[in-house]
mmCIF file of C-alpha atoms and ligand atoms in Angstrom:
data_model
loop_
_atom_site.group_PDB
_atom_site.id
_atom_site.type_symbol
_atom_site.label_atom_id
_atom_site.label_comp_id
_atom_site.label_asym_id
_atom_site.label_seq_id
_atom_site.Cartn_x
_atom_site.Cartn_y
_atom_site.Cartn_z
ATOM 1 C CA UNK A 223 4.202 0.850 -10.477
ATOM 2 C CA UNK A 224 0.960 0.133 -8.844
ATOM 3 C CA UNK A 225 0.002 3.921 -8.375
ATOM 4 C CA UNK A 226 -0.218 4.585 -12.206
ATOM 5 C CA UNK A 227 -2.371 1.576 -12.658
ATOM 6 C CA UNK A 228 -4.615 2.604 -9.960
ATOM 7 C CA UNK A 229 -4.777 6.088 -11.380
ATOM 8 C CA UNK A 230 -5.296 4.582 -14.845
ATOM 9 C CA UNK A 231 -8.244 2.372 -13.732
ATOM 10 C CA UNK A 232 -10.035 4.495 -11.412
ATOM 11 C CA UNK A 233 -10.068 7.522 -13.825
ATOM 12 C CA UNK A 234 -11.178 5.390 -16.614
ATOM 13 C CA UNK A 235 -14.755 6.087 -15.291
ATOM 14 C CA UNK A 236 -15.111 9.862 -16.559
ATOM 15 C CA UNK A 237 -17.602 10.609 -13.598
ATOM 16 C CA UNK A 238 -14.840 9.722 -11.122
ATOM 17 C CA UNK A 239 -12.798 12.792 -10.130
ATOM 18 C CA UNK A 240 -9.295 11.377 -9.109
ATOM 19 C CA UNK A 241 -6.668 13.220 -7.058
ATOM 20 C CA UNK A 242 -3.235 11.650 -7.287
ATOM 21 C CA UNK A 243 -0.795 12.653 -4.532
ATOM 22 C CA UNK A 244 2.794 12.174 -5.822
ATOM 23 C CA UNK A 245 6.358 13.521 -5.072
ATOM 24 C CA UNK A 246 7.118 14.174 -8.530
ATOM 25 C CA UNK A 247 4.198 15.901 -10.158
ATOM 26 C CA UNK A 248 5.720 16.937 -13.480
ATOM 27 C CA UNK A 249 7.105 13.246 -14.258
ATOM 28 C CA UNK A 250 3.540 11.962 -13.276
ATOM 29 C CA UNK A 251 1.685 14.575 -15.382
ATOM 30 C CA UNK A 252 3.822 13.951 -18.313
ATOM 31 C CA UNK A 253 3.249 10.126 -17.958
ATOM 32 C CA UNK A 254 -0.480 10.792 -17.694
ATOM 33 C CA UNK A 255 -0.600 12.703 -20.927
ATOM 34 C CA UNK A 256 1.499 10.157 -22.681
ATOM 35 C CA UNK A 257 -0.252 7.100 -21.692
ATOM 36 C CA UNK A 258 -3.712 8.275 -20.829
ATOM 37 C CA UNK A 259 -4.184 11.384 -22.936
ATOM 38 C CA UNK A 260 -6.221 14.263 -21.698
ATOM 39 C CA UNK A 261 -8.316 12.912 -18.815
ATOM 40 C CA UNK A 262 -9.654 15.927 -17.299
ATOM 41 C CA UNK A 263 -10.932 14.028 -14.254
ATOM 42 C CA UNK A 264 -7.261 13.438 -13.023
ATOM 43 C CA UNK A 265 -5.607 16.206 -10.822
ATOM 44 C CA UNK A 266 -2.042 15.576 -9.736
ATOM 45 C CA UNK A 267 -0.849 17.211 -6.704
ATOM 46 C CA UNK A 268 2.292 17.393 -4.685
ATOM 47 C CA UNK A 269 2.119 15.155 -1.657
ATOM 48 C CA UNK A 270 5.085 13.662 0.388
ATOM 49 C CA UNK A 271 4.276 11.499 3.278
ATOM 50 C CA UNK A 272 7.599 12.680 4.869
ATOM 51 C CA UNK A 273 6.417 16.203 4.692
ATOM 52 C CA UNK A 274 3.340 17.221 6.792
ATOM 53 C CA UNK A 275 3.130 20.613 5.357
ATOM 54 C CA UNK A 276 3.027 19.385 1.805
ATOM 55 C CA UNK A 277 -0.013 17.049 2.729
ATOM 56 C CA UNK A 278 -1.590 19.811 4.474
ATOM 57 C CA UNK A 279 -1.530 21.926 1.557
ATOM 58 C CA UNK A 280 -2.811 19.449 -0.722
ATOM 59 C CA UNK A 281 -5.954 18.737 1.605
ATOM 60 C CA UNK A 282 -6.625 22.407 1.459
ATOM 61 C CA UNK A 283 -6.513 22.491 -2.380
ATOM 62 C CA UNK A 284 -8.625 19.438 -2.503
ATOM 63 C CA UNK A 285 -11.130 20.774 -0.331
ATOM 64 C CA UNK A 286 -14.877 19.733 -0.388
ATOM 65 C CA UNK A 287 -15.722 16.187 -0.020
ATOM 66 C CA UNK A 288 -13.819 12.873 -0.773
ATOM 67 C CA UNK A 289 -15.540 9.400 -1.164
ATOM 68 C CA UNK A 290 -12.346 7.263 -1.100
ATOM 69 C CA UNK A 291 -8.901 7.620 0.366
ATOM 70 C CA UNK A 292 -6.212 5.191 -0.919
ATOM 71 C CA UNK A 293 -3.024 4.965 1.062
ATOM 72 C CA UNK A 294 -0.981 3.386 -1.437
ATOM 73 C CA UNK A 295 2.387 5.056 -1.086
ATOM 74 C CA UNK A 296 5.209 3.382 0.882
ATOM 75 C CA UNK A 297 8.901 3.378 1.746
ATOM 76 C CA UNK A 298 9.987 -0.128 0.913
ATOM 77 C CA UNK A 299 13.337 -1.060 2.630
ATOM 78 C CA UNK A 300 15.499 -3.103 0.010
ATOM 79 C CA UNK A 301 18.153 -3.412 2.939
ATOM 80 C CA UNK A 302 15.954 -6.038 4.585
ATOM 81 C CA UNK A 303 14.485 -7.623 1.499
ATOM 82 C CA UNK A 304 16.802 -10.696 1.564
ATOM 83 C CA UNK A 305 17.847 -11.357 4.990
ATOM 84 C CA UNK A 306 16.143 -12.632 8.120
ATOM 85 C CA UNK A 307 16.044 -10.911 11.529
ATOM 86 C CA UNK A 308 19.127 -12.223 13.150
ATOM 87 C CA UNK A 309 21.391 -11.415 10.388
ATOM 88 C CA UNK A 310 20.087 -7.679 10.054
ATOM 89 C CA UNK A 311 20.178 -7.314 13.819
ATOM 90 C CA UNK A 312 23.966 -7.478 13.717
ATOM 91 C CA UNK A 313 24.032 -4.166 12.172
ATOM 92 C CA UNK A 314 22.208 -2.221 15.003
ATOM 93 C CA UNK A 315 22.617 1.192 13.493
ATOM 94 C CA UNK A 316 21.325 0.306 10.212
ATOM 95 C CA UNK A 317 18.345 -1.368 11.887
ATOM 96 C CA UNK A 318 17.638 1.869 13.762
ATOM 97 C CA UNK A 319 18.101 3.927 10.651
ATOM 98 C CA UNK A 320 15.736 1.625 8.448
ATOM 99 C CA UNK A 321 13.043 1.405 11.208
ATOM 100 C CA UNK A 322 12.985 5.123 11.601
ATOM 101 C CA UNK A 323 12.600 5.645 7.996
ATOM 102 C CA UNK A 324 9.970 3.007 7.492
ATOM 103 C CA UNK A 325 7.917 4.260 10.515
ATOM 104 C CA UNK A 326 8.302 7.936 9.562
ATOM 105 C CA UNK A 327 6.975 7.286 6.113
ATOM 106 C CA UNK A 328 4.542 4.400 6.444
ATOM 107 C CA UNK A 329 3.098 5.226 9.759
ATOM 108 C CA UNK A 330 3.607 8.924 10.758
ATOM 109 C CA UNK A 331 3.092 9.983 7.179
ATOM 110 C CA UNK A 332 -0.173 7.967 6.885
ATOM 111 C CA UNK A 333 -1.392 9.209 10.173
ATOM 112 C CA UNK A 334 -0.981 12.739 8.861
ATOM 113 C CA UNK A 335 -2.552 11.893 5.468
ATOM 114 C CA UNK A 336 -5.816 10.415 7.361
ATOM 115 C CA UNK A 337 -6.181 13.247 9.670
ATOM 116 C CA UNK A 338 -5.705 15.828 7.275
ATOM 117 C CA UNK A 339 -8.237 14.357 4.750
ATOM 118 C CA UNK A 340 -10.695 12.980 7.428
ATOM 119 C CA UNK A 341 -12.794 16.087 7.257
ATOM 120 C CA UNK A 342 -13.078 15.661 3.673
ATOM 121 C CA UNK A 343 -13.975 12.012 3.880
ATOM 122 C CA UNK A 344 -16.558 12.838 6.594
ATOM 123 C CA UNK A 345 -18.322 15.102 4.008
ATOM 124 C CA UNK A 346 -18.205 12.359 1.484
ATOM 125 C CA UNK A 347 -20.891 9.902 0.424
ATOM 126 C CA UNK A 348 -19.017 6.391 0.371
ATOM 127 C CA UNK A 349 -16.549 7.132 3.192
ATOM 128 C CA UNK A 350 -14.059 4.437 2.697
ATOM 129 C CA UNK A 351 -10.213 4.518 3.496
ATOM 130 C CA UNK A 352 -7.883 1.786 2.472
ATOM 131 C CA UNK A 353 -4.193 1.207 3.493
ATOM 132 C CA UNK A 354 -2.233 -1.007 1.182
ATOM 133 C CA UNK A 355 -0.359 -3.565 3.256
ATOM 134 C CA UNK A 356 1.479 -6.923 2.724
ATOM 135 C CA UNK A 357 0.582 -10.366 3.802
ATOM 136 C CA UNK A 358 4.171 -10.447 4.973
ATOM 137 C CA UNK A 359 2.940 -8.617 7.974
ATOM 138 C CA UNK A 360 0.118 -11.086 8.965
ATOM 139 C CA UNK A 361 0.982 -13.027 12.035
ATOM 140 C CA UNK A 362 -0.854 -16.343 10.962
ATOM 141 C CA UNK A 363 1.022 -16.134 7.575
ATOM 142 C CA UNK A 364 4.367 -15.575 9.071
ATOM 143 C CA UNK A 365 3.896 -18.548 11.376
ATOM 144 C CA UNK A 366 2.354 -20.798 8.900
ATOM 145 C CA UNK A 367 4.664 -19.897 5.899
ATOM 146 C CA UNK A 368 7.781 -19.157 7.819
ATOM 147 C CA UNK A 369 8.868 -16.341 5.458
ATOM 148 C CA UNK A 370 12.144 -14.988 7.168
ATOM 149 C CA UNK A 371 12.977 -12.154 4.849
ATOM 150 C CA UNK A 372 11.845 -8.409 4.839
ATOM 151 C CA UNK A 373 11.386 -8.507 8.688
ATOM 152 C CA UNK A 374 11.499 -4.720 9.062
ATOM 153 C CA UNK A 375 9.049 -3.974 6.232
ATOM 154 C CA UNK A 376 6.672 -6.830 7.837
ATOM 155 C CA UNK A 377 6.869 -5.140 11.315
ATOM 156 C CA UNK A 378 6.029 -1.713 10.025
ATOM 157 C CA UNK A 379 3.119 -2.955 7.756
ATOM 158 C CA UNK A 380 1.860 -4.780 10.823
ATOM 159 C CA UNK A 381 1.880 -1.215 12.593
ATOM 160 C CA UNK A 382 -0.153 -0.052 9.522
ATOM 161 C CA UNK A 383 -3.053 -2.563 10.062
ATOM 162 C CA UNK A 384 -3.008 -1.431 13.824
ATOM 163 C CA UNK A 385 -3.065 2.184 12.669
ATOM 164 C CA UNK A 386 -6.114 1.525 10.513
ATOM 165 C CA UNK A 387 -7.952 -0.411 13.186
ATOM 166 C CA UNK A 388 -7.368 2.390 15.689
ATOM 167 C CA UNK A 389 -8.821 4.921 13.301
ATOM 168 C CA UNK A 390 -11.685 2.626 12.533
ATOM 169 C CA UNK A 391 -12.411 2.367 16.274
ATOM 170 C CA UNK A 392 -12.675 6.151 16.379
ATOM 171 C CA UNK A 393 -14.706 6.859 13.225
ATOM 172 C CA UNK A 394 -16.762 3.747 12.690
ATOM 173 C CA UNK A 395 -19.638 5.498 14.431
ATOM 174 C CA UNK A 396 -19.377 8.225 11.907
ATOM 175 C CA UNK A 397 -19.741 5.429 9.064
ATOM 176 C CA UNK A 398 -16.148 5.561 7.830
ATOM 177 C CA UNK A 399 -14.964 2.182 6.737
ATOM 178 C CA UNK A 400 -11.125 1.687 7.323
ATOM 179 C CA UNK A 401 -9.693 -1.494 5.548
ATOM 180 C CA UNK A 402 -6.333 -2.836 5.241
ATOM 181 C CA UNK A 403 -5.574 -4.771 2.054
ATOM 182 C CA UNK A 404 -2.727 -6.879 0.724
ATOM 183 C CA UNK A 405 -2.715 -6.675 -3.086
ATOM 184 C CA UNK A 406 -0.898 -10.006 -3.340
ATOM 185 C CA UNK A 407 2.448 -10.295 -4.838
ATOM 186 C CA UNK A 408 2.644 -7.761 -7.743
ATOM 187 C CA UNK A 409 5.131 -7.246 -10.414
ATOM 188 C CA UNK A 410 6.338 -3.713 -10.172
ATOM 189 C CA UNK A 411 10.031 -4.338 -10.958
ATOM 190 C CA UNK A 412 11.224 -4.717 -7.468
ATOM 191 C CA UNK A 413 13.963 -7.354 -6.850
ATOM 192 C CA UNK A 414 15.912 -6.336 -10.044
ATOM 193 C CA UNK A 415 19.388 -7.908 -10.475
ATOM 194 C CA UNK A 416 19.793 -9.877 -7.261
ATOM 195 C CA UNK A 417 23.108 -11.283 -6.328
ATOM 196 C CA UNK A 418 23.250 -15.206 -6.468
ATOM 197 C CA UNK A 419 22.726 -15.118 -2.525
ATOM 198 C CA UNK A 420 19.750 -12.601 -2.893
ATOM 199 C CA UNK A 421 18.208 -14.725 -5.634
ATOM 200 C CA UNK A 422 18.445 -17.944 -3.307
ATOM 201 C CA UNK A 423 16.706 -15.787 -0.671
ATOM 202 C CA UNK A 424 13.918 -15.115 -2.832
ATOM 203 C CA UNK A 425 13.584 -18.579 -4.348
ATOM 204 C CA UNK A 426 13.236 -19.639 -0.783
ATOM 205 C CA UNK A 427 10.243 -17.323 -0.235
ATOM 206 C CA UNK A 428 8.673 -18.389 -3.475
ATOM 207 C CA UNK A 429 8.951 -22.097 -2.460
ATOM 208 C CA UNK A 430 7.374 -21.252 0.831
ATOM 209 C CA UNK A 431 4.538 -19.439 -1.226
ATOM 210 C CA UNK A 432 4.204 -22.628 -3.390
ATOM 211 C CA UNK A 433 3.737 -24.882 -0.479
ATOM 212 C CA UNK A 434 1.066 -22.572 1.023
ATOM 213 C CA UNK A 435 -0.740 -22.078 -2.255
ATOM 214 C CA UNK A 436 0.323 -24.720 -4.898
ATOM 215 C CA UNK A 437 -1.644 -22.848 -7.685
ATOM 216 C CA UNK A 438 0.783 -19.802 -7.102
ATOM 217 C CA UNK A 439 2.556 -19.060 -10.241
ATOM 218 C CA UNK A 440 4.283 -15.683 -9.329
ATOM 219 C CA UNK A 441 3.531 -11.959 -9.098
ATOM 220 C CA UNK A 442 0.286 -10.714 -10.675
ATOM 221 C CA UNK A 443 0.240 -7.937 -13.194
ATOM 222 C CA UNK A 444 -0.586 -4.286 -11.935
ATOM 223 C CA UNK A 445 -3.747 -4.484 -14.026
ATOM 224 C CA UNK A 446 -4.999 -7.754 -12.342
ATOM 225 C CA UNK A 447 -3.797 -6.697 -8.923
ATOM 226 C CA UNK A 448 -5.707 -3.257 -9.049
ATOM 227 C CA UNK A 449 -8.728 -4.934 -10.414
ATOM 228 C CA UNK A 450 -8.980 -7.202 -7.567
ATOM 229 C CA UNK A 451 -8.246 -4.401 -5.030
ATOM 230 C CA UNK A 452 -10.981 -2.217 -6.334
ATOM 231 C CA UNK A 453 -13.354 -5.288 -6.341
ATOM 232 C CA UNK A 454 -12.363 -5.976 -2.539
ATOM 233 C CA UNK A 455 -12.890 -2.250 -1.733
ATOM 234 C CA UNK A 456 -16.145 -2.092 -3.538
ATOM 235 C CA UNK A 457 -17.650 -5.101 -1.591
ATOM 236 C CA UNK A 458 -16.486 -4.147 1.767
ATOM 237 C CA UNK A 459 -18.614 -2.414 4.137
ATOM 238 C CA UNK A 460 -19.060 -1.477 7.865
ATOM 239 C CA UNK A 461 -22.386 -3.334 7.739
ATOM 240 C CA UNK A 462 -20.620 -6.702 6.939
ATOM 241 C CA UNK A 463 -18.322 -6.193 9.916
ATOM 242 C CA UNK A 464 -15.264 -5.187 7.750
ATOM 243 C CA UNK A 465 -14.387 -2.040 9.864
ATOM 244 C CA UNK A 466 -10.649 -2.146 10.668
ATOM 245 C CA UNK A 467 -10.116 -5.494 9.193
ATOM 246 C CA UNK A 468 -6.868 -6.721 7.153
ATOM 247 C CA UNK A 469 -7.599 -8.797 4.124
ATOM 248 C CA UNK A 470 -6.044 -10.124 0.981
ATOM 249 C CA UNK A 471 -6.820 -9.442 -2.630
ATOM 250 C CA UNK A 472 -9.485 -12.202 -2.233
ATOM 251 C CA UNK A 473 -11.043 -10.137 0.440
ATOM 252 C CA UNK A 474 -10.396 -12.712 3.170
ATOM 253 C CA UNK A 475 -7.458 -14.245 4.992
ATOM 254 C CA UNK A 476 -6.250 -16.341 1.789
ATOM 255 C CA UNK A 477 -3.032 -14.619 1.028
ATOM 256 C CA UNK A 478 -2.127 -16.069 -2.350
HETATM 257 N N1 LIG B 268 4.452 -5.011 -5.292
HETATM 258 C C1 LIG B 268 4.063 -5.879 -4.299
HETATM 259 O O1 LIG B 268 4.201 -7.193 -4.521
HETATM 260 C C2 LIG B 268 3.403 -5.333 -3.010
HETATM 261 C C3 LIG B 268 2.934 -6.451 -2.223
HETATM 262 C C4 LIG B 268 2.217 -6.042 -1.018
HETATM 263 C C5 LIG B 268 2.149 -4.709 -0.891
HETATM 264 N N2 LIG B 268 2.529 -3.702 -1.705
HETATM 265 C C6 LIG B 268 2.405 -2.322 -1.301
HETATM 266 O O2 LIG B 268 1.871 -1.515 -2.482
HETATM 267 C C7 LIG B 268 2.132 -0.225 -2.260
HETATM 268 C C8 LIG B 268 2.693 0.277 -3.626
HETATM 269 O O3 LIG B 268 4.057 -0.199 -3.706
HETATM 270 P P1 LIG B 268 4.493 -0.777 -5.295
HETATM 271 O O4 LIG B 268 4.453 -2.209 -5.153
HETATM 272 O O5 LIG B 268 3.614 0.053 -6.428
HETATM 273 O O6 LIG B 268 5.980 -0.396 -5.238
HETATM 274 P P2 LIG B 268 6.632 0.924 -5.811
HETATM 275 O O7 LIG B 268 6.367 1.163 -7.241
HETATM 276 O O8 LIG B 268 7.921 1.134 -5.336
HETATM 277 O O9 LIG B 268 5.529 2.314 -5.364
HETATM 278 C C9 LIG B 268 6.011 2.893 -4.054
HETATM 279 C C10 LIG B 268 5.147 4.018 -4.191
HETATM 280 O O10 LIG B 268 5.286 4.859 -2.908
HETATM 281 C C11 LIG B 268 5.735 6.215 -3.257
HETATM 282 N N3 LIG B 268 6.261 6.749 -2.178
HETATM 283 C C12 LIG B 268 7.262 6.364 -1.423
HETATM 284 N N4 LIG B 268 7.870 7.206 -0.476
HETATM 285 C C13 LIG B 268 6.819 8.154 -0.593
HETATM 286 C C14 LIG B 268 6.659 9.423 0.213
HETATM 287 N N5 LIG B 268 7.492 9.780 1.179
HETATM 288 N N6 LIG B 268 5.609 10.209 -0.197
HETATM 289 C C15 LIG B 268 4.997 9.821 -1.244
HETATM 290 N N7 LIG B 268 4.932 8.966 -1.795
HETATM 291 C C16 LIG B 268 6.021 8.110 -1.634
HETATM 292 C C17 LIG B 268 6.439 6.044 -4.507
HETATM 293 O O11 LIG B 268 6.533 7.324 -5.042
HETATM 294 P P3 LIG B 268 7.721 7.637 -6.138
HETATM 295 O O12 LIG B 268 7.386 7.474 -7.443
HETATM 296 O O13 LIG B 268 7.927 9.196 -5.751
HETATM 297 O O14 LIG B 268 9.016 7.005 -5.618
HETATM 298 C C18 LIG B 268 5.726 5.173 -5.375
HETATM 299 O O15 LIG B 268 4.639 5.651 -5.917
HETATM 300 C C19 LIG B 268 3.153 -0.051 -1.134
HETATM 301 O O16 LIG B 268 2.559 0.373 0.165
HETATM 302 C C20 LIG B 268 3.740 -1.433 -0.975
HETATM 303 O O17 LIG B 268 4.243 -1.724 0.453
HETATM 304 C C21 LIG B 268 3.277 -4.054 -2.744
#
């Protein structure tokens, strides 16, 4: 799970105060103690993207100023993970249900998150906000690679890039950098125990990845992915023209 690795790497620097918003605070706190020990710079607060009031409460508790906001959480629809648009479209009710859930959590939830934490960011020194997205939502990537699966997830992640760009258009003048980053393909235990048909779909996608990037050997570890993510975030700046951009873990449009 990339969230925990993010927490681990950022909090390794004792001068960083890290606030982690999670749905299950007790489980996360227990894992922090077990795997990281007593890191007094970590604060775990309850925050559910589907619950505006929980985010509001968290922003109030956090108070003060904030240098970085990393919107990592996301609802990932496993229903669309193995099938193309034309097949999913045959179940209209399920498409409506999944899209509604994807939009509620990933778009409406993040709009609330950004809006509620913006006063803290505006008072911060660094003023950087990043949304974690996927190259599956990049138009050029879709057209060049031809990946058919995960279409609903891709549609909503594309919306997330637009959301970020719109926030950037509004707040760039205040010095706030909004960036959308794809961390690459990361091994977080998704795609467990696929059926033979599902495995064939995944293999098809991997073959498309390999054609696009012959060096691609499969998902990265969370450790590697978060290092890359932090490096891209550190290098990015409004002065470099990065405001509102959507980039890969390389910091550009090379997706794998
Ligand atoms: N893994 C990849 O290859 C990959 C590639 C590109 C982009 N991404 C993106 O990376 C981000 C992290 O995903 P991951 O790969 O680490 O998968 P993950 O382990 O499934 O993480 C999803 C995270 O989102 C949280 N979450 C889901 N719904 C939430 C809600 N309503 N409120 C608050 N938190 C919620 C989950 O919290 P709980 O622990 O409470 O469930 C979990 O921490 C996602 O935005 C994903 O789309 C991943």
